[in-house]
Structures are given as structure tokens and as C-alpha cells.
Short mmCIF file of C-alpha atoms and ligand atoms in Angstrom, two decimals:
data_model
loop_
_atom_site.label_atom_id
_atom_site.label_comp_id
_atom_site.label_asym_id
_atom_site.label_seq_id
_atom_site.Cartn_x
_atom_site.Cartn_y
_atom_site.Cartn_z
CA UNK A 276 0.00 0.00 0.00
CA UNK A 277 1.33 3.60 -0.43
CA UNK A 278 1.16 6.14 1.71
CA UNK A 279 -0.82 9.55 0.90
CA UNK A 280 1.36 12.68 1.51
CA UNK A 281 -0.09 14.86 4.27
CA UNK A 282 -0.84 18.61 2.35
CA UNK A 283 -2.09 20.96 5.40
CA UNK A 284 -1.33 24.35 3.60
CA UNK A 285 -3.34 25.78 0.43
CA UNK A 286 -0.04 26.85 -1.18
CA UNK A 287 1.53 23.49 -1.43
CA UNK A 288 -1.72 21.88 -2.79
CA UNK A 289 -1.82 24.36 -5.87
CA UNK A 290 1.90 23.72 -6.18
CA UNK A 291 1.62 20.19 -6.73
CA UNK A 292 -1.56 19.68 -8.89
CA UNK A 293 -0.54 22.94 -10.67
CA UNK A 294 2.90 20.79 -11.43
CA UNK A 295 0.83 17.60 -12.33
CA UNK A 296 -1.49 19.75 -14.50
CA UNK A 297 1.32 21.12 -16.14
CA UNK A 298 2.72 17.80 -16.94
CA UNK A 299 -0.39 17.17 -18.61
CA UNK A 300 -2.24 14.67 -15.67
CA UNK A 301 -5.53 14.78 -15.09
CA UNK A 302 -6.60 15.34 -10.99
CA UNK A 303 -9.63 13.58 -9.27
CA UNK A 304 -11.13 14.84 -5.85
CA UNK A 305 -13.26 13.54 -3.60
CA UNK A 306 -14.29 16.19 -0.69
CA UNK A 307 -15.35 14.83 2.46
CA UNK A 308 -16.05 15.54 6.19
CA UNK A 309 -13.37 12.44 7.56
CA UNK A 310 -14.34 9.64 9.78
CA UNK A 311 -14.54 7.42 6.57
CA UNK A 312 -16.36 4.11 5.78
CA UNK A 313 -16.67 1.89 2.55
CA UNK A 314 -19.20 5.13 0.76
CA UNK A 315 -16.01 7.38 0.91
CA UNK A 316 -13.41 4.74 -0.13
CA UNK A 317 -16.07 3.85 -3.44
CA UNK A 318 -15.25 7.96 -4.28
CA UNK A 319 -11.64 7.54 -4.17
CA UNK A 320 -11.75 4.40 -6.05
CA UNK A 321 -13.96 5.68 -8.59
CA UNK A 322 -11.86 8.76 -8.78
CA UNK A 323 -8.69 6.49 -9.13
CA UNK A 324 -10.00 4.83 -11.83
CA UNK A 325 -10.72 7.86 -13.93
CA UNK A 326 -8.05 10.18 -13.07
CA UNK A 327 -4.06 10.24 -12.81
CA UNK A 328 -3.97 11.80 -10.01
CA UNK A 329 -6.08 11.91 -6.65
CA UNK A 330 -6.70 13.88 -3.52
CA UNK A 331 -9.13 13.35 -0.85
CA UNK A 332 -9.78 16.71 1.23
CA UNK A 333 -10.83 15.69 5.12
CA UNK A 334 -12.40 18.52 6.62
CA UNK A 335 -15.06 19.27 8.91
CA UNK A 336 -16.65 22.71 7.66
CA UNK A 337 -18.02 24.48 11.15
CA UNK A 338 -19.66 26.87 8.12
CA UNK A 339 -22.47 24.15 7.58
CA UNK A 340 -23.41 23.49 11.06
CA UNK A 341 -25.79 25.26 13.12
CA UNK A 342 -24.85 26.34 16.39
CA UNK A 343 -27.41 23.74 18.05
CA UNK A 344 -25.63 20.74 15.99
CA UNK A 345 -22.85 18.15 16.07
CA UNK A 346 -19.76 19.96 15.30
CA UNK A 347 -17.98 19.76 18.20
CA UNK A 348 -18.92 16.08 18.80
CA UNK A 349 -18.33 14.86 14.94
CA UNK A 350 -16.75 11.74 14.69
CA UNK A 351 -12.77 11.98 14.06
CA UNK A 352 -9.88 10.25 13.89
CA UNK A 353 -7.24 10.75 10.91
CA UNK A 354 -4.70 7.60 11.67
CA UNK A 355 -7.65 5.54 10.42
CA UNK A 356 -8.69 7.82 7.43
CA UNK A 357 -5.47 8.13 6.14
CA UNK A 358 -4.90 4.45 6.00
CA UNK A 359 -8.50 3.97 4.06
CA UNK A 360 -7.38 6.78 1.24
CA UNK A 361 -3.65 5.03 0.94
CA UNK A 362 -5.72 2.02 0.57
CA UNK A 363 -8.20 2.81 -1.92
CA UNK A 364 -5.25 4.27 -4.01
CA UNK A 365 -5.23 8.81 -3.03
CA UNK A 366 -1.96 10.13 -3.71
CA UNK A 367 -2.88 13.56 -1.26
CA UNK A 368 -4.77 14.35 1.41
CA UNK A 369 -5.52 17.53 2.18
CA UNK A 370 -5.85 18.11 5.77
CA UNK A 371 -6.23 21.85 6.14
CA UNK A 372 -7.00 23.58 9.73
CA UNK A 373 -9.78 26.24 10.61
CA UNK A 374 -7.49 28.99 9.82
CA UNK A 375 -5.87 27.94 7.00
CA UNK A 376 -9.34 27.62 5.76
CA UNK A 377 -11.01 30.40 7.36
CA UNK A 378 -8.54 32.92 8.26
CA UNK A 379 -10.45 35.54 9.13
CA UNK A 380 -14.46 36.68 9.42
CA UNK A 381 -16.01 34.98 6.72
CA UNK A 382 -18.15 37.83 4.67
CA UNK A 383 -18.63 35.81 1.17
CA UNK A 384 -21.24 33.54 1.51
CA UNK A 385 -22.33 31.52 -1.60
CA UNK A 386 -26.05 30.35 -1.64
CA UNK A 387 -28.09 28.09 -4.47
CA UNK A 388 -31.41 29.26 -4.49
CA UNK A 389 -34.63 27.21 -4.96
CA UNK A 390 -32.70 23.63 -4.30
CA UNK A 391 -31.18 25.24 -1.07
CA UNK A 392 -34.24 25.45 0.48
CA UNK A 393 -36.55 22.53 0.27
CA UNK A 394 -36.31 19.33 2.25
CA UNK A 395 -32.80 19.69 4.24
CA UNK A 396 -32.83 23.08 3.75
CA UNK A 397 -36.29 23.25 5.92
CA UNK A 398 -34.41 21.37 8.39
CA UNK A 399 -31.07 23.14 8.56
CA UNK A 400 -31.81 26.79 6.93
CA UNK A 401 -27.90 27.46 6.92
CA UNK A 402 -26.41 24.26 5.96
CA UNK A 403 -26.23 24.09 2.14
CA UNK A 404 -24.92 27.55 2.02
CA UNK A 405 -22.24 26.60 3.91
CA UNK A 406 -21.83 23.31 1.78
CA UNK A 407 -22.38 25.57 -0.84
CA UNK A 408 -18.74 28.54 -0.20
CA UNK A 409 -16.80 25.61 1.61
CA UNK A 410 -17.22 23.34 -2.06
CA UNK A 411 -16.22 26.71 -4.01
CA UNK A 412 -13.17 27.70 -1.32
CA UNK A 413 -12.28 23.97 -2.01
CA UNK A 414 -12.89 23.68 -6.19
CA UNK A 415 -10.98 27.77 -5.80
CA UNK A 416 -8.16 25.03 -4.17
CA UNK A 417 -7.69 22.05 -5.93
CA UNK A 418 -8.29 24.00 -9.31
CA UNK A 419 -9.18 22.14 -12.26
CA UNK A 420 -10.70 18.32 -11.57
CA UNK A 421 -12.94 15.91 -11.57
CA UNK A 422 -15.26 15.60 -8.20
CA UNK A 423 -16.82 12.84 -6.92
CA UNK A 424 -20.02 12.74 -4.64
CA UNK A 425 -22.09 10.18 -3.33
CA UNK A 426 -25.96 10.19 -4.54
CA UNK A 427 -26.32 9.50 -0.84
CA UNK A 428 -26.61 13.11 -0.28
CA UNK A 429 -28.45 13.98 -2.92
CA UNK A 430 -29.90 17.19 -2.18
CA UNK A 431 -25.84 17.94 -2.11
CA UNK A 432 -25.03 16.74 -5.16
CA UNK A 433 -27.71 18.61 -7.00
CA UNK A 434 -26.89 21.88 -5.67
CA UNK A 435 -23.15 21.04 -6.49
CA UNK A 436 -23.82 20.31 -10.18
CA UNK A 437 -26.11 23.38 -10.01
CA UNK A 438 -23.01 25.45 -8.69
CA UNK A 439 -20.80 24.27 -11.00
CA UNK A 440 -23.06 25.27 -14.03
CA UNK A 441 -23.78 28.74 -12.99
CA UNK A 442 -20.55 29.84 -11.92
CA UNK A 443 -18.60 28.31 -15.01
CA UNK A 444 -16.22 26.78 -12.87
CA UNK A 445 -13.63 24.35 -14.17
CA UNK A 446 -14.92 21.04 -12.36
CA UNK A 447 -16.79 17.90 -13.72
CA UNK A 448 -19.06 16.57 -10.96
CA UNK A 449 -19.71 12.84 -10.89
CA UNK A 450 -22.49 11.57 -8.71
CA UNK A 451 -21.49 7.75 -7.35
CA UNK A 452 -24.03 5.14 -6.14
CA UNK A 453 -24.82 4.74 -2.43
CA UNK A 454 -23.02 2.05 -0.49
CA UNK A 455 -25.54 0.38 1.75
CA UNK A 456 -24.59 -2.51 5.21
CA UNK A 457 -26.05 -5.58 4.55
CA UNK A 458 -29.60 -4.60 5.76
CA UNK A 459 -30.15 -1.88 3.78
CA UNK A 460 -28.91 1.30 6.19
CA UNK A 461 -27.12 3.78 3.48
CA UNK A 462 -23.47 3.87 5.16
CA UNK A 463 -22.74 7.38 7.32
CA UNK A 464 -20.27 8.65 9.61
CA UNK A 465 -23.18 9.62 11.65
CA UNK A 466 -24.34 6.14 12.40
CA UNK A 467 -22.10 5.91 15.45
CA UNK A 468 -24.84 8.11 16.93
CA UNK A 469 -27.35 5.06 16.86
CA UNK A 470 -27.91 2.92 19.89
CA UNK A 471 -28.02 -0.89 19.31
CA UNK A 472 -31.50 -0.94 19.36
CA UNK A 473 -31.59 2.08 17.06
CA UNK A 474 -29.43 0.41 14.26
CA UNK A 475 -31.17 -2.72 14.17
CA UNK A 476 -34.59 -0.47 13.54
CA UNK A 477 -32.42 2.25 10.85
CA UNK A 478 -32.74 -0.26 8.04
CA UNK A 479 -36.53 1.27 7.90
CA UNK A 480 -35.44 4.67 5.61
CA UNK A 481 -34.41 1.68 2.98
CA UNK A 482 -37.55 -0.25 3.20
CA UNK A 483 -39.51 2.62 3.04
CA UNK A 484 -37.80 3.89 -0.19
CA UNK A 485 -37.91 0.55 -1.66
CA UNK A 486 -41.88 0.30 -1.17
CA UNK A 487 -41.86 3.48 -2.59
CA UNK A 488 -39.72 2.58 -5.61
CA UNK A 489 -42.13 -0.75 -5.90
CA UNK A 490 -45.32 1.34 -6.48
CA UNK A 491 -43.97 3.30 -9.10
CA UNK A 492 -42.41 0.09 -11.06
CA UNK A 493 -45.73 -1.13 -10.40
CA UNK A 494 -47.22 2.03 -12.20
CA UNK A 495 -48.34 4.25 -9.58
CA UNK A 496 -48.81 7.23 -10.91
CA UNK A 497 -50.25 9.52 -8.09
CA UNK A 498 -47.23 10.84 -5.81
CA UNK A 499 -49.52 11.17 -2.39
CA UNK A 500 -50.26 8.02 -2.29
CA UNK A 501 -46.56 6.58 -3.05
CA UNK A 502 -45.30 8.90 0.07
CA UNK A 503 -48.00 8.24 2.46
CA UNK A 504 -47.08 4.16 1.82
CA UNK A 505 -43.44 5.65 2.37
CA UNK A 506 -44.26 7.13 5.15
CA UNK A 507 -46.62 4.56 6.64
CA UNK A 508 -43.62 2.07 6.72
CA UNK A 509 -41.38 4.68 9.03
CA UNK A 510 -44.38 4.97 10.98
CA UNK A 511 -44.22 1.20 12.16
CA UNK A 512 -40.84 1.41 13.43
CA UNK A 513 -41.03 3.78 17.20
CA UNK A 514 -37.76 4.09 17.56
CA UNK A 515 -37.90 7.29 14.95
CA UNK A 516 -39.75 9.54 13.66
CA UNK A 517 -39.82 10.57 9.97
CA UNK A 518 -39.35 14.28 8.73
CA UNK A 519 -39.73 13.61 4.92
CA UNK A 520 -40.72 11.45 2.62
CA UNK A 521 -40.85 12.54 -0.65
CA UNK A 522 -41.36 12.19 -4.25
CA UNK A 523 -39.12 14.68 -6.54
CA UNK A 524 -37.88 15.62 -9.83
CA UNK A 525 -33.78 14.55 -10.08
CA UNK A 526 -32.49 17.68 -11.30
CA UNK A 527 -34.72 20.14 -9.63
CA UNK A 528 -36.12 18.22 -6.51
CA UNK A 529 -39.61 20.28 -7.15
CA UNK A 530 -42.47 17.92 -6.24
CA UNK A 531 -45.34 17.47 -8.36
CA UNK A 532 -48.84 16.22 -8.21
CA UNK A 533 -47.96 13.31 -10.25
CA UNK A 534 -44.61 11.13 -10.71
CA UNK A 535 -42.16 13.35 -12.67
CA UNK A 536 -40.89 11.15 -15.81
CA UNK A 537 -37.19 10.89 -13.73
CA UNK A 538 -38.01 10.48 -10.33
CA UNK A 539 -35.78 10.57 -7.25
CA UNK A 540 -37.03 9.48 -3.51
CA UNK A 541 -36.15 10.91 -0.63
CA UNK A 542 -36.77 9.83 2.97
CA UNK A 543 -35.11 11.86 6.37
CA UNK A 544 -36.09 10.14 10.11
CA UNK A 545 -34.90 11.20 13.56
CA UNK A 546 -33.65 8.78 16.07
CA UNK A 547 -32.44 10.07 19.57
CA UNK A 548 -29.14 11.34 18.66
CA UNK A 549 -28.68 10.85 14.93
CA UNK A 550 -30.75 12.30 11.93
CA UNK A 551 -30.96 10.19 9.01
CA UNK A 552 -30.95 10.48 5.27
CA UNK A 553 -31.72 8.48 2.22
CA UNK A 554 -32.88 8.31 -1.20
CA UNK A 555 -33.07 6.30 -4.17
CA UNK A 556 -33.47 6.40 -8.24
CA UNK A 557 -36.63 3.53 -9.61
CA UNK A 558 -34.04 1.83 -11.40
CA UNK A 559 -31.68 1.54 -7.68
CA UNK A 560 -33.24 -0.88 -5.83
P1 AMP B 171 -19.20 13.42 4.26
O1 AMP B 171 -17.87 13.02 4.78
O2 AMP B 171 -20.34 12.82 5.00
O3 AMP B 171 -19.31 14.91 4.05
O4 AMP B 171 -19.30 12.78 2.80
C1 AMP B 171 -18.30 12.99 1.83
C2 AMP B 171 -18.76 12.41 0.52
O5 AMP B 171 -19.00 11.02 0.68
C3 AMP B 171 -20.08 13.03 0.03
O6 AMP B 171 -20.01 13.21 -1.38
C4 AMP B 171 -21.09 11.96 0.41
O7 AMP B 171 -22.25 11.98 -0.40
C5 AMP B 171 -20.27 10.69 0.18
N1 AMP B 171 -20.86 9.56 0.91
C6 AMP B 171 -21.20 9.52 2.22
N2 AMP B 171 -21.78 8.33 2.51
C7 AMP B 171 -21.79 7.61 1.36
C8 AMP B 171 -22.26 6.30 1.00
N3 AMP B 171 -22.84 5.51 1.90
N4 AMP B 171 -22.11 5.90 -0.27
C9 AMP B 171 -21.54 6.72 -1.21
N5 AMP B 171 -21.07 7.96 -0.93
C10 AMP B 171 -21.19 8.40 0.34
#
């Protein structure tokens, strides 16, 4: 296995994939929050297989958290991370503190309208906007590259593509499939949060999205009824309590009265200390 070098300062990242770029090699990046699993290792691997080279960025962005959240108690520990990304083949990891990132009062705030504000955005009013400037302040970084995201956040991913369209920038985003545990449960740094009891009841947001999925391969055409027999499935499990479930268009994540021709479903529940997400495409499950 090789190691990843360690980049902590924005100046040495530009050097190098300024150098590489130079030398004609095309860069991958995957952007995440650390504390990574099998979803995050699938990004680097699909980045690896597409670009020369590749740099994971492990960062959690105090920008997208509200002050009643989990910043302070977000899972971390880089020893492991580091070993998953020399693993799964990164050749940098870019590791950057608070101040390099944020060095002083932060006055430039970039927002995606519309997208921004349904669904998570209801939930967290200030967290895609600061998904939203950290993804710039890191594409401003890493300059020109491929990105990989996981379709597991996929409220993220379509305001990134969204981002990337209106501000020109030079990035291709590529959206990669969800990696799921055995039962079902969409993999998340945040499932450490769950109880015992709690994780053997989270396969639920899966089952309900595959009902969902089933009626509409099934031809159901009306989009109430597919989310009430999401939401009736969530509703047998007491260990949480659903916030969503939801029927939207792919691109624009507007619902509508009937199934949009390319659907996307999206389910959030709340467990004691953890807040789940999920979603799936008809043609996932
Ligand atoms: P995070 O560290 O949670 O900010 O996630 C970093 C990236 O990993 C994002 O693009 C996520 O969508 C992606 N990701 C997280 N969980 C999964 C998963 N289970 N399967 C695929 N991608 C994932």
C-alpha cells in the first residue's frame, strides 16, 4: 500500500496539482467531512479509476453546522482515514485547519437558491450555504478536476452540479451510487450516533424507499399516495420519527402532483441522537 502525503497548507496543494497539470495529468477529488467508511473509499476508487492523479480533502466545515448541531462532537480520527485513502489508491490528502481555511471573518457567503431550500434546507436553513462557499473555497483550491459525490446526499449533489453550471467553474461533478450494510442502512459517519436498538430499527429509511420505488415500477402514478405508503412504513418502526418522505424531480427536486418522468425518492427520520438520510433512483433498488 502507499502512503498519501499529508498537504495541510493551500499553497503546497496548488503547487503540486498545478505541477501535475502542467505535466499534462488529469486530478480527481473527492471532498469529504473524515471519519470514513466503505461510501467514501467507493469515491476515491472511482476517482482512481478515472483520473491520474487523486486527492481526498478531510475537513469538517463548522460553516455548515448550526450552532445547536454536532460539530464539536463529529466523529474523528485521521490515523484511520489516512490508511482507508492510501488504501483505496489517493496520492494527497488535504488536511487543512480552521485557519488555514477560514482565516479571518467569513463575509462571502455563496447560496443556491430554490434547491437550497426545500427538504434539508427546511431542516437546517444554513447548511447548504455553507456546503455551498466551503465546495467553491475547495474547487478555488484544488483547481481544475474531476469531483466525486455520493448520490447519498443527494440534495448535495444537486446543488453542487447546479453550482458548477452557474458559476462556469472548471470542475466535472460525478455523482457515485450509495453504499448500503447488509440490511439496507445507506453507510454514514453519523451512524455511530445510533444505539443498538436504534441500528437494528435504521434499516426502515431503505424499506420505506424501496416500497416506494415498488409502487412506481408497479405504475403508480399519483405521488400522495406513493409517500404516504413511504411514510406509513417509518411509521411502524417507534424508535424514529420521519421528517420527509418525498417524491421529486432529479435535477430540480420540485415535487409534483404526479410522478415526474425521472423520479428521485427521498426519505429523512430522527432517532435520539442521529438524523438520518436516504434516497433512491426507480431503477436503484
Ligand atoms: P461526508 O464526509 O459525509 O461529508 O461525505 C463525503 C462524501 O462522501 C459526500 O459526497 C457523500 O455523499 C459521500 N458519501 C457519504 N456516505 C456515502 C455512502 N454511503 N455511499 C456513497 N457515498 C457516500
Amino acid at each position: 500500500m502507499r502512503s498519501p502525503t499529508v498537504v495541510t497548507s493551500i499553497g503546497e496543494l496548488r503547487e503540486v496539482l498545478d505541477a501535475r497539470r502542467c505535466a499534462g495529468h488529469s486530478v480527481g477529488f473527492v471532498p469529504t467531512m473524515g471519519y470514513l467508511h466503505a461510501g467514501h473509499a467507493s469515491l476515491v476508487k472511482a476517482s482512481v479509476a478515472a483520473c491520474d492523479v487523486n486527492v481526498v480533502s478531510i475537513f469538517v466545515n463548522p460553516l455548515q453546522f448550526a450552532p445547536n448541531e454536532d460539530l464539536s462532537r463529529y466523529p474523528r480520527d485521521l490515523d484511520r482515514d489516512l490508511d482507508l485513502c492510501g488504501r483505496s489508491g489517493a496520492d494527497l490528502v488535504f488536511v487543512p485547519t480552521d485557519e488555514e481555511m477560514y482565516p479571518s471573518e467569513v463575509l462571502t457567503v455563496v447560496s443556491v437558491s430554490s434547491i437550497s431550500s426545500r427538504f434539508e434546507g427546511t431542516n437546517r436553513p444554513t447548511h447548504f450555504s455553507g456546503v455551498a462557499t466551503v465546495v467553491t473555497k475547495l474547487f478555488s483550491m484544488v483547481g481544475s478536476c474531476t469531483a466525486f459525490f455520493g448520490e447519498k446526499d443527494f440534495q448535495q449533489l444537486a446543488i453542487v452540479k447546479k453550482l458548477v453550471a452557474d458559476l462556469s467553474m472548471p470542475v466535472a461533478v460525478v455523482g457515485c451510487p450509495t453504499i448500503r450494510e447488509p440490511d439496507g442502512l445507506a453507510m454514514s459517519s453519523r451512524n455511530v450516533y445510533l444505539s443498538e436498538t436504534e441500528r437494528a430499527a435504521a434499516s426502515v429509511l431503505s424499506r420505506a424507499l424501496r416500497r416506494g420505488v415498488d409502487l412506481i415500477r408497479s405504475s403508480q402514478t399519483v405521488t400522495s399516495v406513493v409517500e404516504s405508503a413511504m411514510a406509513q412504513v417509518v411509521a411502524a418502526e417507534s424508535l424514529c420519527e420521519l421528517d420527509y418522505a418525498a417524491v421529486v424531480d432529479s435535477t430540480s427536486l420540485e415535487t409534483f402532483e404526479t410522478i415526474p418522468e425521472n423520479p428521485r425518492l427521498l426519505i429523512a427520520a430522527r432517532f435520539s441522537k442521529a438524523r438520518l438520510i436516504d434516497n433512491m433512483g426507480v431503477n436503484d433498488a
